XYZ file of C-alpha atoms in Angstrom:
523
model
C 174.944 123.266 116.046
C 177.845 122.225 113.896
C 178.522 118.483 113.824
C 181.777 116.847 114.855
C 183.049 119.383 117.404
C 179.851 120.673 118.967
C 180.272 121.712 122.595
C 178.086 121.402 125.661
C 177.910 123.811 128.570
C 178.904 122.226 131.866
C 179.988 124.022 135.027
C 183.653 123.574 136.043
C 184.332 123.895 139.764
C 188.050 123.226 139.430
C 189.439 126.217 137.577
C 190.806 126.416 134.035
C 193.458 124.592 132.072
C 194.224 121.044 133.183
C 191.203 120.854 135.429
C 188.945 121.847 132.552
C 190.492 119.185 130.292
C 190.009 116.540 132.984
C 186.366 117.430 133.485
C 185.836 117.604 129.739
C 187.242 114.093 129.347
C 185.075 112.860 132.206
C 182.000 114.382 130.604
C 182.796 112.722 127.281
C 183.300 109.388 128.974
C 179.920 109.694 130.706
C 178.306 110.141 127.312
C 180.181 107.123 125.992
C 179.146 104.971 128.943
C 175.526 105.956 128.441
C 175.688 104.743 124.838
C 177.467 101.514 125.724
C 175.367 100.652 128.771
C 172.155 101.095 126.807
C 173.377 99.316 123.684
C 173.115 102.393 121.444
C 175.064 102.469 118.195
C 178.112 104.646 118.846
C 177.667 106.425 115.502
C 174.481 107.990 116.905
C 176.742 110.482 118.670
C 176.908 112.296 115.318
C 173.122 112.649 115.182
C 172.244 116.362 114.924
C 169.211 115.851 117.188
C 171.375 114.259 119.888
C 173.809 117.159 119.790
C 170.993 119.668 119.775
C 169.413 117.912 122.771
C 172.613 118.179 124.821
C 172.997 121.794 123.829
C 169.454 122.665 124.919
C 169.793 120.820 128.230
C 173.119 122.408 129.114
C 172.624 126.025 128.020
C 171.438 127.819 131.138
C 172.937 131.203 130.389
C 175.443 131.289 133.250
C 178.399 133.468 132.275
C 180.974 131.395 134.154
C 180.032 128.080 132.514
C 182.708 126.417 130.406
C 182.023 124.594 127.159
C 182.974 120.925 126.874
C 183.187 119.154 123.550
C 180.777 116.382 122.734
C 182.851 113.328 121.776
C 183.076 112.508 118.093
C 182.456 109.023 116.721
C 186.232 108.603 116.582
C 186.428 109.431 120.301
C 183.578 107.054 121.113
C 185.028 104.225 119.071
C 188.580 105.013 120.172
C 189.835 106.025 123.598
C 186.385 106.035 125.274
C 185.600 102.485 124.170
C 189.089 101.296 125.094
C 188.771 102.675 128.623
C 185.347 101.098 129.069
C 186.680 97.806 127.679
C 189.521 97.903 130.191
C 187.139 98.591 133.082
C 184.811 95.797 131.926
C 187.729 93.365 131.814
C 188.806 94.396 135.320
C 185.237 93.937 136.562
C 184.983 90.474 134.998
C 188.386 89.450 136.354
C 187.414 90.501 139.872
C 184.248 88.440 139.632
C 186.053 85.423 138.191
C 188.632 85.506 140.986
C 185.814 84.947 143.488
C 184.642 81.750 141.785
C 187.356 79.646 143.420
C 185.644 80.311 146.757
C 181.943 80.615 145.925
C 181.597 78.847 142.609
C 178.976 80.203 140.227
C 175.688 79.412 138.514
C 175.450 79.349 134.725
C 172.291 81.166 133.592
C 170.739 80.637 130.154
C 168.742 83.399 128.492
C 167.040 81.776 125.496
C 164.714 83.262 122.897
C 163.589 83.129 119.267
C 164.268 86.325 117.321
C 162.099 87.855 114.593
C 163.929 85.795 111.971
C 163.128 82.552 113.741
C 166.656 81.977 115.035
C 167.079 80.086 118.301
C 169.497 82.155 120.390
C 171.049 81.833 123.812
C 173.133 84.082 126.028
C 175.200 82.701 128.907
C 175.693 84.574 132.177
C 177.720 83.436 135.179
C 176.205 84.601 138.468
C 177.728 84.545 141.951
C 177.521 86.670 145.134
C 180.097 89.116 143.741
C 177.887 89.764 140.728
C 176.871 88.506 137.277
C 179.111 88.555 134.194
C 178.320 88.126 130.526
C 180.083 85.216 128.877
C 178.942 84.648 125.292
C 175.950 84.420 122.946
C 175.263 81.633 120.445
C 172.906 80.803 117.599
C 171.810 77.203 118.150
C 169.310 77.046 115.285
C 171.320 74.408 113.422
C 171.904 72.172 116.442
C 168.700 72.620 118.460
C 167.603 69.037 117.716
C 171.026 67.520 118.387
C 171.434 66.793 122.103
C 175.041 65.763 121.628
C 175.929 69.031 119.906
C 174.039 71.083 122.510
C 175.789 69.220 125.299
C 179.143 69.909 123.673
C 178.216 73.609 123.554
C 177.396 73.579 127.274
C 180.644 71.729 127.941
C 182.553 74.375 125.984
C 181.053 77.198 128.061
C 181.621 75.276 131.291
C 185.243 74.663 130.309
C 185.780 78.401 129.759
C 184.357 79.149 133.192
C 186.140 76.202 134.782
C 184.281 72.962 135.446
C 185.304 73.136 139.096
C 183.573 76.521 139.365
C 180.174 75.718 137.818
C 177.802 74.379 140.464
C 174.534 74.474 138.542
C 172.812 75.582 135.344
C 169.551 77.551 135.479
C 167.312 77.939 132.452
C 164.268 80.174 132.097
C 162.166 77.649 130.200
C 161.211 73.992 129.929
C 160.004 74.239 126.346
C 161.846 73.755 123.066
C 165.463 72.713 122.877
C 166.354 74.075 126.307
C 163.633 71.975 127.923
C 164.862 68.853 126.163
C 168.422 69.661 127.158
C 167.329 70.031 130.775
C 165.714 66.599 130.684
C 168.890 65.229 129.117
C 170.980 66.630 131.951
C 168.562 65.313 134.557
C 168.873 61.839 133.099
C 172.639 61.569 133.228
C 175.332 62.138 135.816
C 177.284 65.137 134.587
C 178.386 66.618 137.897
C 176.389 69.817 137.327
C 172.834 70.373 138.534
C 170.127 71.716 136.208
C 167.163 73.751 137.446
C 164.599 76.216 136.126
C 164.340 79.839 137.266
C 162.302 79.908 140.460
C 160.324 83.041 139.502
C 159.190 81.434 136.277
C 158.193 78.335 138.236
C 156.172 80.343 140.750
C 154.413 82.072 137.877
C 153.644 78.662 136.387
C 152.181 77.542 139.725
C 149.883 80.578 139.740
C 148.830 79.964 136.142
C 147.972 76.331 136.858
C 146.194 77.218 140.101
C 144.201 79.776 138.130
C 142.788 76.941 136.010
C 141.092 75.279 139.002
C 137.343 75.807 138.762
C 136.931 77.391 142.181
C 139.779 79.813 141.473
C 138.561 80.684 137.982
C 135.076 81.465 139.275
C 136.351 83.702 142.060
C 138.863 85.576 139.891
C 136.224 86.162 137.192
C 133.854 87.653 139.755
C 136.609 89.821 141.211
C 137.388 91.037 137.712
C 133.714 91.864 137.114
C 133.485 93.860 140.343
C 136.647 95.805 139.579
C 135.620 96.384 135.958
C 132.233 97.713 137.031
C 133.690 100.027 139.675
C 135.992 101.535 137.033
C 133.418 101.620 134.239
C 132.059 105.042 135.176
C 133.689 108.016 136.964
C 130.647 108.468 139.218
C 130.834 104.848 140.437
C 134.583 105.128 141.011
C 134.086 108.360 142.969
C 131.413 106.739 145.114
C 133.716 103.803 145.863
C 136.581 106.116 146.788
C 134.282 108.082 149.074
C 133.357 104.890 150.904
C 136.879 103.461 150.972
C 138.764 106.593 152.088
C 140.528 106.864 148.739
C 141.586 103.219 148.385
C 142.083 101.794 144.902
C 141.125 98.388 143.554
C 143.835 98.244 140.915
C 147.301 97.156 142.089
C 150.244 97.402 139.716
C 153.011 94.798 139.629
C 156.004 93.937 137.436
C 154.406 90.494 137.047
C 151.076 91.996 135.955
C 149.753 89.202 133.726
C 150.214 86.461 136.289
C 150.003 88.182 139.653
C 147.477 90.953 139.045
C 144.337 88.792 139.420
C 145.532 87.544 142.823
C 146.516 91.007 144.007
C 143.116 92.266 142.843
C 141.502 89.489 144.879
C 143.476 90.503 147.947
C 142.473 94.141 147.479
C 138.796 93.247 147.002
C 138.849 91.323 150.285
C 140.431 94.249 152.137
C 137.644 96.516 150.843
C 134.818 94.068 151.530
C 133.279 96.258 154.227
C 133.604 99.377 152.055
C 131.961 97.675 149.087
C 129.139 96.301 151.208
C 128.474 99.721 152.715
C 128.600 101.375 149.301
C 125.967 99.125 147.718
C 123.428 99.662 150.527
C 124.006 103.416 150.742
C 121.421 105.990 149.702
C 123.974 107.494 147.309
C 124.155 104.192 145.406
C 120.385 103.716 145.374
C 119.961 107.176 143.876
C 122.298 106.394 140.972
C 120.962 105.287 137.617
C 123.293 102.261 137.790
C 121.384 100.887 140.795
C 118.507 99.930 138.474
C 120.579 98.636 135.555
C 121.324 94.944 135.117
C 125.109 95.454 135.450
C 124.679 97.291 138.738
C 122.151 94.838 140.113
C 124.430 91.894 139.251
C 127.446 93.362 141.041
C 125.363 94.491 144.019
C 123.972 90.961 144.440
C 127.484 89.550 144.155
C 128.794 91.851 146.885
C 125.918 90.737 149.134
C 126.604 87.034 148.456
C 128.306 85.432 151.470
C 129.165 82.337 149.387
C 131.269 84.514 147.082
C 133.184 86.014 149.992
C 133.795 82.593 151.540
C 135.123 81.250 148.257
C 137.254 84.377 147.785
C 138.814 83.916 151.227
C 139.537 80.263 150.440
C 141.276 81.138 147.185
C 143.251 83.860 148.905
C 144.468 81.461 151.597
C 145.829 79.155 148.885
C 147.313 81.699 146.478
C 148.756 84.632 148.395
C 151.478 82.416 149.962
C 152.610 81.582 146.419
C 152.457 85.242 145.388
C 154.511 86.182 148.457
C 157.018 83.463 147.547
C 157.322 84.845 144.025
C 158.026 88.342 145.336
C 160.443 87.001 147.938
C 162.683 85.346 145.357
C 162.218 87.976 142.649
C 163.416 90.717 145.010
C 166.058 88.704 146.868
C 169.588 90.023 146.465
C 171.319 87.296 148.441
C 171.746 83.674 147.232
C 168.596 81.610 147.754
C 169.657 77.951 147.549
C 169.702 77.693 151.342
C 166.205 79.187 151.598
C 164.081 77.622 148.895
C 163.451 74.202 150.437
C 162.195 75.609 153.719
C 160.242 78.333 151.907
C 158.325 75.805 149.814
C 157.407 73.842 152.939
C 156.212 76.999 154.674
C 154.070 77.959 151.673
C 152.273 74.618 151.851
C 151.951 74.846 155.629
C 150.453 78.313 155.285
C 147.841 76.967 152.886
C 146.998 74.109 155.225
C 146.690 76.404 158.222
C 144.502 78.844 156.300
C 142.046 76.137 155.265
C 142.090 74.005 158.403
C 139.351 76.000 160.137
C 137.186 75.607 157.037
C 137.809 71.871 156.923
C 138.801 72.107 153.270
C 141.495 70.149 151.463
C 144.670 71.753 150.128
C 145.366 68.766 147.902
C 144.474 70.343 144.512
C 146.798 73.272 145.286
C 149.522 71.101 146.783
C 149.454 68.810 143.748
C 150.227 71.738 141.449
C 153.017 73.013 143.672
C 154.536 69.547 144.021
C 154.399 68.934 140.278
C 156.314 72.130 139.485
C 158.709 71.622 142.396
C 159.556 68.022 141.536
C 159.850 68.403 137.766
C 161.328 71.874 137.343
C 162.895 73.331 140.446
C 164.252 70.712 142.806
C 167.780 69.384 142.571
C 169.891 67.735 145.304
C 171.511 71.151 145.745
C 168.321 72.492 147.341
C 168.141 69.670 149.884
C 171.808 70.195 150.727
C 171.242 73.955 150.996
C 168.456 73.422 153.520
C 170.641 71.098 155.600
C 173.649 73.437 155.519
C 171.674 76.599 156.241
C 172.410 77.070 159.980
C 169.365 79.280 160.491
C 167.134 76.385 159.350
C 169.233 73.510 160.699
C 169.561 74.791 164.263
C 165.914 75.881 164.428
C 163.536 73.837 166.562
C 161.290 73.018 163.585
C 164.036 71.657 161.321
C 162.764 68.528 159.603
C 165.276 66.033 158.258
C 163.427 63.966 155.683
C 164.973 61.399 153.301
C 164.945 63.862 150.399
C 167.180 66.269 152.311
C 169.638 63.566 153.301
C 169.722 62.206 149.755
C 170.271 65.716 148.394
C 173.183 66.326 150.740
C 174.889 63.056 149.825
C 174.248 63.487 146.088
C 175.742 66.997 146.218
C 178.790 65.611 147.968
C 179.223 62.917 145.324
C 178.775 65.303 142.390
C 180.763 68.265 143.680
C 183.698 66.657 145.475
C 185.881 64.430 143.315
C 188.612 63.404 145.768
C 187.637 60.485 147.997
C 189.871 61.637 150.839
C 188.119 65.003 151.007
C 184.693 63.348 150.880
C 185.598 61.271 153.919
C 186.777 64.359 155.787
C 183.567 66.216 154.952
C 181.428 63.330 156.180
C 183.256 63.400 159.516
C 182.927 67.172 159.778
C 179.208 66.927 158.969
C 178.770 64.861 162.129
C 180.340 67.648 164.169
C 178.008 70.178 162.508
C 174.977 67.897 162.979
C 175.645 67.395 166.669
C 176.582 71.031 167.254
C 179.915 70.066 168.765
C 183.166 71.972 169.218
C 183.069 75.442 167.723
C 179.682 74.757 166.073
C 178.151 74.732 169.574
C 179.054 78.395 170.029
C 178.404 79.330 166.392
C 174.876 77.894 166.454
C 173.661 80.577 168.875
C 170.968 82.775 167.372
C 173.086 85.923 167.708
C 175.789 84.245 165.630
C 173.351 83.358 162.864
C 171.240 86.497 162.613
C 172.135 89.314 160.241
C 174.387 87.362 157.863
C 173.817 85.011 154.963
C 174.288 81.260 155.432
C 177.396 81.363 153.213
C 178.853 84.191 155.298
C 178.195 82.185 158.461
C 180.242 79.274 157.118
C 182.972 81.606 155.967
C 183.132 83.219 159.399
C 182.720 80.311 161.810
C 183.900 77.096 160.141
C 187.640 77.658 159.693
C 188.393 74.596 161.808
C 186.637 72.442 159.210
C 187.976 73.818 155.903
C 186.775 70.978 153.656
C 183.179 71.202 154.867
C 183.434 74.983 154.909
C 184.399 75.121 151.237
C 181.681 72.629 150.305
C 178.986 74.546 152.208
C 180.023 77.981 150.945
C 179.857 76.871 147.320
C 176.379 75.420 147.753
C 174.977 78.316 149.762
C 176.407 80.931 147.378
C 174.140 79.901 144.500
C 171.075 81.665 143.180
C 167.722 80.131 142.305
C 166.885 82.873 139.793
C 167.495 82.819 136.064
C 168.803 85.377 133.596
C 165.427 87.052 133.049
C 165.845 89.100 136.224
C 168.583 91.106 134.495
C 166.374 92.118 131.531
C 169.137 91.898 128.944
C 168.781 93.857 125.725
C 168.661 90.934 123.323
C 169.017 93.058 120.191
C 172.725 93.514 120.927
C 173.334 89.754 120.855
C 171.163 89.472 117.746
C 173.399 91.935 115.896
C 176.506 90.025 116.945
C 175.070 86.702 115.845
C 173.693 88.155 112.596
C 177.293 88.819 111.582
C 177.963 85.110 111.865
C 180.276 85.719 114.798
C 182.903 87.144 112.428
C 182.850 90.726 113.633
C 185.236 91.272 116.567
C 184.104 94.906 117.035
C 180.529 93.717 117.597
C 181.716 91.007 119.988
C 183.673 93.591 121.928
C 180.721 95.971 121.963
C 178.479 93.190 123.352
C 181.057 92.310 126.016
C 181.274 95.911 127.247
C 177.538 96.585 126.940
C 176.330 93.507 128.778
C 178.866 93.714 131.580
C 178.120 97.407 132.086
C 174.424 96.553 132.188
C 174.905 93.637 134.592
C 177.165 95.652 136.850
C 174.602 98.442 136.924
C 171.788 95.957 137.523
C 173.586 94.531 140.547
C 174.138 98.014 141.963
C 170.493 98.989 141.506
C 169.263 95.809 143.205
C 171.438 96.572 146.227
C 169.956 100.069 146.468
C 166.319 98.995 146.097
């Protein structure tokens, strides 16, 4: 195919002339969006292999197909980019307009590139969706807390200090960890937390270091490894387990896989036991080899199964919590406090009949919770979540009360409004006036806590605004969006002096984030 004006076959259902031109333009824009959304250099549109690929895909031999021109680099970098830029700006503006009601969380995506540069990308997230703000190279200021704080202040100022409720990082190491400690030690009016998924993964890693857990997971690994070491053994297992598999895939493979494998081993306990006493197994050459004898003895060992059940009781609640927050589309601040309590209660209940202590597991969870996750915002979220507050098992401990009051002090600057909110909180606490009707289960079910306040608390606008802003926040960090960091690296490699690259990053990231939000809603 000739370069520059190569054409692609695409069917036109709207006739010739103007309709053809409109569809041709739409087709070209789709190609442009693909490049921009995936962070592909726009000049790649001139690649002969790319043009040949489109030609091969589109040529089906239909006589009534029309031929649409593949956009040139000038098209991609000209009108196509300008239209995408305009749409990205409109998307960002729509999101920003919602911040006055819901506020937003500032998410930090930090990493070290191949050249050793310390980089960070800022995202603002709210119920309407995430938006890309800016990327920075902090290599020269990573040891200067004052300079880093000024950088945060600059980003917050651009967003609007009144709009930023909290900052969420994905790490507690390096400069970002030190900055988090700095924020925790001073009253800045903005809460600092660490991504809840990363914290749950840390809990599982630390739990995995406990001797009883290590021993069980190693034995589970040995069983699974042996079953998959030979096709004949795997076939025998499948025959006895009605086709079940021992391997379970997960997006969090490194951390979660051992615990999911443990769960699967326990569900196939009867199948494994039956397999290793069957005549088919005894007739196999493996039945007389040391590896086979070791695994067979392990499967027959009741102490192993008891220990495996104990470990499962104390780890699967954490795994379930990780999946709950990783997959959650709605804001989680109103859920996390109660969820953590229920995880610990589940552990205690699971071990109570065995008269075993949960303390080693609880200590790990509490350490991560207290030092990395918890902020007053989470206590306030629990209190203001009507589903939790009006439930019969709601527990008002000092931490929750302190969190609610601290959030009020930090977030509300005007003393007159604080006083009004305190009075309105009494009405909410006692379930008086309209809250009496709104606290009914049918009024709470099927909507988010923030939506409940937006729908039923109009008579108490100050408390309503306060509650909506708290309950509209996420507990997840930027990692959930899987940003393509190479785009930011190119921008920052130019020293920030290349407007075209800045513009490309703005369009790319906001297209990606918009798409990510859409996909999460579908899943």
